PDB file of C-alpha atoms and ligand atoms in Angstrom:
ATOM      1  CA  MET K 943     -12.503   5.589  10.949  1.00 61.00           C
ATOM      2  CA  GLU K 944     -14.889   4.223   8.291  1.00 79.00           C
ATOM      3  CA  TYR K 945     -11.840   3.175   5.230  1.00 95.00           C
ATOM      4  CA  LYS K 946     -15.045   2.956   2.819  1.00 97.00           C
ATOM      5  CA  ASP K 947     -13.124   5.813   0.515  1.00 97.00           C
ATOM      6  CA  LEU K 948      -9.898   4.223   0.513  1.00 98.00           C
ATOM      7  CA  ILE K 949     -10.834   0.783  -0.283  1.00 98.00           C
ATOM      8  CA  GLU K 950     -13.085   2.223  -3.446  1.00 98.00           C
ATOM      9  CA  LYS K 951      -9.621   5.057  -4.250  1.00 98.00           C
ATOM     10  CA  ALA K 952      -7.511   1.514  -3.878  1.00 98.00           C
ATOM     11  CA  ILE K 953     -10.216  -0.242  -5.843  1.00 98.00           C
ATOM     12  CA  GLU K 954     -11.247   2.411  -9.209  1.00 98.00           C
ATOM     13  CA  ALA K 955      -6.533   3.335  -9.088  1.00 98.00           C
ATOM     14  CA  ARG K 956      -6.331  -0.861  -9.944  1.00 98.00           C
ATOM     15  CA  GLU K 957      -7.660   0.020 -13.102  1.00 98.00           C
ATOM     16  CA  LYS K 958      -4.700   1.606 -14.142  1.00 98.00           C
ATOM     17  CA  ALA K 959      -2.377  -0.508 -13.543  1.00 98.00           C
ATOM     18  CA  TYR K 960       0.175  -1.169 -16.240  1.00 99.00           C
ATOM     19  CA  CYS K 961       1.477  -4.506 -16.136  1.00 98.00           C
ATOM     20  CA  PRO K 962       1.710  -6.223 -19.641  1.00 98.00           C
ATOM     21  CA  TYR K 963       4.359  -9.355 -18.598  1.00 98.00           C
ATOM     22  CA  SER K 964       2.465 -10.305 -15.547  1.00 98.00           C
ATOM     23  CA  ASN K 965      -1.498  -9.839 -16.021  1.00 98.00           C
ATOM     24  CA  PHE K 966      -1.902  -9.228 -12.487  1.00 98.00           C
ATOM     25  CA  LYS K 967      -3.106  -5.832 -11.789  1.00 98.00           C
ATOM     26  CA  VAL K 968      -2.774  -3.713  -7.897  1.00 98.00           C
ATOM     27  CA  GLY K 969      -3.683  -0.693  -6.718  1.00 98.00           C
ATOM     28  CA  ALA K 970      -3.035   1.046  -3.030  1.00 98.00           C
ATOM     29  CA  ALA K 971      -5.092   4.268  -2.043  1.00 98.00           C
ATOM     30  CA  ALA K 972      -2.423   5.979   0.887  1.00 98.00           C
ATOM     31  CA  LEU K 973      -3.609   8.294   3.629  1.00 98.00           C
ATOM     32  CA  PHE K 974      -1.268  10.461   4.854  1.00 98.00           C
ATOM     33  CA  GLU K 975      -1.124  13.311   7.556  1.00 95.00           C
ATOM     34  CA  ASP K 976      -3.103  15.995   6.228  1.00 91.00           C
ATOM     35  CA  GLY K 977      -5.833  14.067   4.986  1.00 95.00           C
ATOM     36  CA  THR K 978      -5.089  13.250   1.315  1.00 97.00           C
ATOM     37  CA  ILE K 979      -5.774  10.553  -0.238  1.00 98.00           C
ATOM     38  CA  TYR K 980      -2.542   9.273  -2.976  1.00 98.00           C
ATOM     39  CA  THR K 981      -3.048   6.840  -4.739  1.00 98.00           C
ATOM     40  CA  GLY K 982      -1.142   3.746  -6.387  1.00 98.00           C
ATOM     41  CA  CYS K 983      -0.641   1.200  -9.668  1.00 99.00           C
ATOM     42  CA  ASN K 984       2.228  -1.564 -10.173  1.00 98.00           C
ATOM     43  CA  ILE K 985       4.120   0.093 -13.374  1.00 99.00           C
ATOM     44  CA  GLU K 986       5.620  -3.116 -14.692  1.00 98.00           C
ATOM     45  CA  ASN K 987       9.098  -1.619 -17.593  1.00 98.00           C
ATOM     46  CA  ALA K 988      10.745  -4.503 -19.768  1.00 98.00           C
ATOM     47  CA  SER K 989      13.762  -4.782 -17.604  1.00 98.00           C
ATOM     48  CA  PHE K 990      11.097  -6.456 -15.151  1.00 98.00           C
ATOM     49  CA  GLY K 991      13.938  -4.617 -11.566  1.00 98.00           C
ATOM     50  CA  GLY K 992      12.338  -1.500 -12.714  1.00 98.00           C
ATOM     51  CA  THR K 993       8.675  -2.165 -12.184  1.00 98.00           C
ATOM     52  CA  ASN K 994       7.248  -0.687  -9.187  1.00 98.00           C
ATOM     53  CA  CYS K 995       4.475  -2.399  -6.986  1.00 98.00           C
ATOM     54  CA  ALA K 996       1.789   0.314  -6.224  1.00 99.00           C
ATOM     55  CA  GLU K 997       1.827   0.911  -3.183  1.00 98.00           C
ATOM     56  CA  ARG K 998       5.594   1.780  -3.562  1.00 98.00           C
ATOM     57  CA  THR K 999       3.443   3.892  -5.647  1.00 98.00           C
ATOM     58  CA  ALA K1000       0.671   5.381  -3.825  1.00 98.00           C
ATOM     59  CA  ILE K1001       3.336   6.573  -1.211  1.00 98.00           C
ATOM     60  CA  PHE K1002       6.041   7.526  -2.895  1.00 98.00           C
ATOM     61  CA  LYS K1003       3.376  10.331  -4.557  1.00 98.00           C
ATOM     62  CA  GLY K1004       2.010  11.024  -1.190  1.00 98.00           C
ATOM     63  CA  VAL K1005       5.646  11.551   0.133  1.00 98.00           C
ATOM     64  CA  SER K1006       6.852  13.807  -2.936  1.00 97.00           C
ATOM     65  CA  GLU K1007       4.176  16.081  -1.586  1.00 97.00           C
ATOM     66  CA  GLY K1008       4.935  16.700   1.000  1.00 97.00           C
ATOM     67  CA  ASN K1009       3.736  14.239   3.426  1.00 97.00           C
ATOM     68  CA  LYS K1010       5.776  12.185   5.534  1.00 96.00           C
ATOM     69  CA  THR K1011       3.288  10.177   7.942  1.00 98.00           C
ATOM     70  CA  LEU K1012       0.810   7.264   6.370  1.00 98.00           C
ATOM     71  CA  LYS K1013      -2.350   6.672   8.152  1.00 98.00           C
ATOM     72  CA  ALA K1014      -3.642   4.479   6.554  1.00 98.00           C
ATOM     73  CA  LEU K1015      -2.795   2.196   3.508  1.00 98.00           C
ATOM     74  CA  ALA K1016      -5.697  -0.257   1.326  1.00 98.00           C
ATOM     75  CA  LEU K1017      -4.158  -2.611  -1.220  1.00 98.00           C
ATOM     76  CA  ILE K1018      -6.164  -4.639  -3.492  1.00 98.00           C
ATOM     77  CA  GLY K1019      -5.012  -7.277  -6.202  1.00 98.00           C
ATOM     78  CA  ASP K1020      -6.271  -9.107  -8.881  1.00 95.00           C
ATOM     79  CA  THR K1021      -7.330 -12.521  -7.452  1.00 89.00           C
ATOM     80  CA  LYS K1022     -10.093 -13.647  -5.433  1.00 90.00           C
ATOM     81  CA  THR K1023      -7.758 -14.255  -2.487  1.00 94.00           C
ATOM     82  CA  TYR K1024      -6.222 -11.025  -0.335  1.00 97.00           C
ATOM     83  CA  THR K1025      -3.188  -9.787  -1.683  1.00 98.00           C
ATOM     84  CA  TYR K1026      -0.228  -8.899   1.068  1.00 98.00           C
ATOM     85  CA  PRO K1027       1.811  -6.692   0.303  1.00 98.00           C
ATOM     86  CA  CYS K1028       5.348  -7.464  -0.995  1.00 98.00           C
ATOM     87  CA  GLY K1029       8.701  -7.676   1.200  1.00 98.00           C
ATOM     88  CA  ILE K1030      10.313  -4.395  -0.384  1.00 98.00           C
ATOM     89  CA  CYS K1031       6.467  -2.909   0.166  1.00 98.00           C
ATOM     90  CA  ARG K1032       6.746  -3.400   3.724  1.00 98.00           C
ATOM     91  CA  GLN K1033       9.735  -1.872   4.186  1.00 98.00           C
ATOM     92  CA  VAL K1034       8.069   1.372   2.202  1.00 98.00           C
ATOM     93  CA  ILE K1035       5.810   1.125   4.502  1.00 98.00           C
ATOM     94  CA  SER K1036       7.687   1.303   7.633  1.00 98.00           C
ATOM     95  CA  GLU K1037       9.787   3.961   6.944  1.00 98.00           C
ATOM     96  CA  PHE K1038       6.287   6.153   7.009  1.00 98.00           C
ATOM     97  CA  VAL K1039       3.979   4.405   8.880  1.00 98.00           C
ATOM     98  CA  GLU K1040       2.916   6.632  11.754  1.00 98.00           C
ATOM     99  CA  ASN K1041       3.352   3.736  14.600  1.00 97.00           C
ATOM    100  CA  LYS K1042       3.017   0.008  14.781  1.00 97.00           C
ATOM    101  CA  ASP K1043      -1.075   0.190  14.594  1.00 98.00           C
ATOM    102  CA  THR K1044      -1.726   2.456  11.866  1.00 98.00           C
ATOM    103  CA  ALA K1045      -4.033   0.362  10.041  1.00 98.00           C
ATOM    104  CA  ILE K1046      -3.018  -1.915   6.251  1.00 98.00           C
ATOM    105  CA  ILE K1047      -6.114  -2.448   4.601  1.00 98.00           C
ATOM    106  CA  LEU K1048      -6.259  -5.759   2.701  1.00 98.00           C
ATOM    107  CA  VAL K1049      -9.290  -5.454  -0.180  1.00 98.00           C
ATOM    108  CA  LYS K1050     -10.989  -7.866  -2.095  1.00 97.00           C
ATOM    109  CA  ASN K1051     -13.964  -6.525  -2.732  1.00 96.00           C
ATOM    110  CA  LYS K1052     -15.851  -2.900  -1.859  1.00 94.00           C
ATOM    111  CA  ASP K1053     -17.815  -5.184   0.530  1.00 95.00           C
ATOM    112  CA  GLU K1054     -14.834  -7.345   2.124  1.00 96.00           C
ATOM    113  CA  TYR K1055     -11.906  -6.777   3.572  1.00 97.00           C
ATOM    114  CA  MET K1056      -9.544  -7.344   6.328  1.00 97.00           C
ATOM    115  CA  ILE K1057      -7.674  -4.495   8.002  1.00 98.00           C
ATOM    116  CA  LYS K1058      -4.630  -5.636   9.684  1.00 98.00           C
ATOM    117  CA  THR K1059      -1.954  -4.039  11.972  1.00 98.00           C
ATOM    118  CA  PHE K1060       1.738  -3.075  10.897  1.00 98.00           C
ATOM    119  CA  GLU K1061       3.288  -4.906  13.675  1.00 98.00           C
ATOM    120  CA  GLU K1062       1.185  -7.947  12.240  1.00 98.00           C
ATOM    121  CA  ILE K1063       2.558  -7.618   8.852  1.00 98.00           C
ATOM    122  CA  LEU K1064       6.279  -7.112   9.646  1.00 98.00           C
ATOM    123  CA  PRO K1065       7.013  -7.117  13.034  1.00 98.00           C
ATOM    124  CA  GLY K1066      10.400  -5.886  14.211  1.00 96.00           C
ATOM    125  CA  ALA K1067      10.791  -3.603  11.762  1.00 97.00           C
ATOM    126  CA  PHE K1068      14.191  -1.682  10.860  1.00 96.00           C
ATOM    127  CA  THR K1069      13.889   1.181  11.028  1.00 94.00           C
ATOM    128  CA  LYS K1070      15.736   4.810  11.264  1.00 92.00           C
ATOM    129  CA  LYS K1071      15.575   3.703  15.274  1.00 92.00           C
ATOM    130  CA  ASP K1072      18.117   1.048  14.811  1.00 95.00           C
ATOM    131  CA  LEU K1073      20.558   3.627  13.199  1.00 95.00           C
ATOM    132  CA  GLU K1074      20.341   5.914  16.787  1.00 93.00           C
ATOM    133  CA  ASN K1075      22.192   3.935  18.630  1.00 71.00           C
TER     134      ASN K1075
HETATM  135  N1  THU C  78       2.563  -6.357  -6.943  1.00 94.49           N
HETATM  136  C1  THU C  78       2.335  -5.498  -6.276  1.00 94.49           C
HETATM  137  O1  THU C  78       2.232  -3.886  -7.260  1.00 94.49           O
HETATM  138  N2  THU C  78       2.925  -5.046  -4.715  1.00 94.49           N
HETATM  139  C2  THU C  78       2.441  -6.311  -4.257  1.00 94.49           C
HETATM  140  O2  THU C  78       2.750  -5.917  -2.815  1.00 94.49           O
HETATM  141  C3  THU C  78       2.596  -7.442  -4.457  1.00 94.49           C
HETATM  142  C4  THU C  78       2.955  -7.482  -6.004  1.00 94.49           C
HETATM  143  C5  THU C  78       2.783  -6.616  -8.623  1.00 94.49           C
HETATM  144  C6  THU C  78       4.129  -5.803  -9.073  1.00 94.49           C
HETATM  145  C7  THU C  78       3.893  -6.383 -10.507  1.00 94.49           C
HETATM  146  O3  THU C  78       3.792  -5.770 -11.199  1.00 94.49           O
HETATM  147  C8  THU C  78       3.015  -7.879 -10.062  1.00 94.49           C
HETATM  148  O4  THU C  78       2.193  -7.593  -8.791  1.00 94.49           O
HETATM  149  C9  THU C  78       3.370  -8.930  -9.993  1.00 94.49           C
HETATM  150  O5  THU C  78       4.628  -9.572  -9.281  1.00 94.49           O
END
């Protein structure tokens, strides 16, 4: 699978970040089952708890357009190192991820990225299956 497009879209989305409090820009791009890529940035709030992360912005955009299955997600922060999804975002990713091997792509720049599986970033996730017992 070629992730070039997804990576470029995450980098572009980062420019839209609304982060006057942290000044930490984050961009994400989520590929869904209909083949559409939804992008997202972090959106902060004066009441800090109202902040939404870039990954959740992208995922919620896709789901609110009728998608349910996340095929891959790319994420870029604002440092020289890789930015991993926060704990809340990992849990939200777990709700829609296609399977445990779905690619979570951590991006440093367009040429440097690291592909993790969902299971690697959230082993033993609590999901709706756990509620069925
Ligand atoms: N942030 C994200 O957008 N995604 C993450 O997974 C980590 C944190 C944002 C939230 C906040 O706007 C800023 O980064 C600093 O925490």
